[in-house]
C-alpha positions as MATLAB code, in Angstrom:
seq = 'MTDSSQNLGPLRLWGAGTGRTLRPVWILNELGLPFEHQCILTRTKTMETPAFAALSGRGKIPILEDGEFVMGESAAITLYLADRYRDHGVFVPEAGTAERGQHDDLCCFPMIEIDA';
ca = [
       0.000    0.000    0.000;
       1.151    3.512   -0.757;
       2.207    5.617    2.213;
      -0.341    8.443    2.547;
       2.497   10.909    3.041;
       3.394   10.229   -0.599;
       1.015   12.295   -2.665;
      -0.290   10.501   -5.718;
      -1.964   13.638   -6.986;
      -5.177   15.564   -6.741;
      -8.328   13.703   -5.801;
     -11.192   13.842   -8.281;
     -14.541   12.092   -7.887;
     -16.850   11.535  -10.838;
     -20.559   10.980  -10.237;
     -23.593   12.369   -8.437;
     -27.184   11.570   -7.632;
     -26.957    7.968   -6.417;
     -26.327    6.200   -3.130;
     -23.235    4.681   -4.671;
     -21.758    8.101   -5.378;
     -22.777    9.398   -1.951;
     -20.497    6.876   -0.198;
     -17.196    8.290   -1.487;
     -18.411   11.896   -1.149;
     -19.231   11.172    2.474;
     -15.850    9.601    3.340;
     -13.934   12.332    1.480;
     -15.751   14.925    3.577;
     -15.351   12.935    6.815;
     -11.606   12.740    6.183;
     -11.499   16.449    5.354;
      -9.790   15.786    2.036;
      -9.919   18.406   -0.704;
     -11.266   16.964   -3.939;
     -12.659   18.040   -7.266;
     -16.197   16.796   -7.814;
     -17.292   16.098  -11.372;
     -21.073   15.970  -10.926;
     -22.126   13.709  -13.762;
     -25.390   11.809  -13.574;
     -25.845    8.154  -14.402;
     -27.486    7.244  -17.719;
     -27.131   10.759  -19.148;
     -25.116   12.366  -21.944;
     -22.651   13.629  -19.322;
     -21.295   10.069  -19.111;
     -20.407   10.158  -22.805;
     -17.617   12.713  -22.547;
     -14.217   11.512  -23.756;
     -12.666   12.360  -20.370;
     -15.107   10.142  -18.463;
     -15.073    7.358  -21.046;
     -11.272    7.183  -20.796;
     -11.549    6.524  -17.045;
     -14.544    4.242  -16.798;
     -14.209    1.081  -18.837;
     -17.399   -0.149  -17.146;
     -19.349    2.996  -17.989;
     -20.441    3.364  -14.365;
     -20.176    5.931  -11.607;
     -18.568    6.653   -9.219;
     -14.979    6.904  -10.394;
     -12.206    8.098   -8.111;
      -8.936    9.501   -9.409;
      -6.077    9.757   -6.932;
      -3.448   11.161   -9.250;
      -2.735    8.429  -11.806;
      -4.597    5.787   -9.776;
      -8.223    5.211  -10.860;
     -10.884    2.974   -9.310;
     -14.617    2.645   -9.686;
     -16.468    0.652   -7.024;
     -17.999    2.738   -4.237;
     -17.382    0.264   -1.407;
     -13.779   -0.269   -2.525;
     -13.288    3.494   -2.881;
     -14.412    4.129    0.699;
     -12.129    1.423    2.113;
      -9.207    2.612   -0.036;
      -9.606    6.201    1.149;
      -9.988    5.175    4.803;
      -6.795    3.083    4.573;
      -4.723    5.438    2.436;
      -5.571    8.557    4.424;
      -5.528    7.008    7.923;
      -3.641   10.027    9.214;
      -6.765   12.143    8.551;
      -8.964    9.979   10.767;
      -9.054    6.270   11.494;
     -12.328    4.756   10.367;
     -11.289    1.152    9.839;
      -9.250   -1.380   11.801;
      -5.841   -2.392   10.428;
      -5.961   -4.663    7.369;
      -5.412   -8.343    8.055;
      -6.924   -8.333   11.544;
     -10.014  -10.183   12.743;
     -11.489   -6.797   13.633;
     -11.031   -5.660   10.022;
     -12.704   -8.813    8.734;
     -15.688   -8.209   10.987;
     -15.748   -4.531    9.975;
     -15.749   -5.381    6.257;
     -18.460   -8.004    6.761;
     -20.680   -5.536    8.613;
     -20.062   -2.792    6.030;
     -20.399   -4.850    2.861;
     -23.584   -6.704    3.831;
     -25.826   -3.604    4.046;
     -24.248   -2.087    0.923;
     -25.154   -5.174   -1.083;
     -28.613   -5.492    0.500;
     -29.511   -1.832   -0.041;
     -28.316   -1.897   -3.647;
     -30.344   -5.043   -4.304;
];
């Protein structure tokens, strides 16, 4: 994992208007991280821009850019940000611990159930 003291680059979040995009917006704000928010809506022409298409091979939102690093699953984005920027606020137990396993189980279950 990258040390959070090493800056990958500016944070940019693509997406708005869904529960899935709310998750990363929420954690970015909880961590107090500055980020650029590209408010594109799902299933609209705004998703057809060349800039977005180049980032999202799945054609889905949200997309997070952390410098050159790009990812696009809301649950994974929230866990990535909580781990990478631990020095801004600890929201998750250390990776590889039983506590982290329980945490991930409790977090992922409602995300999947609510989305279903």
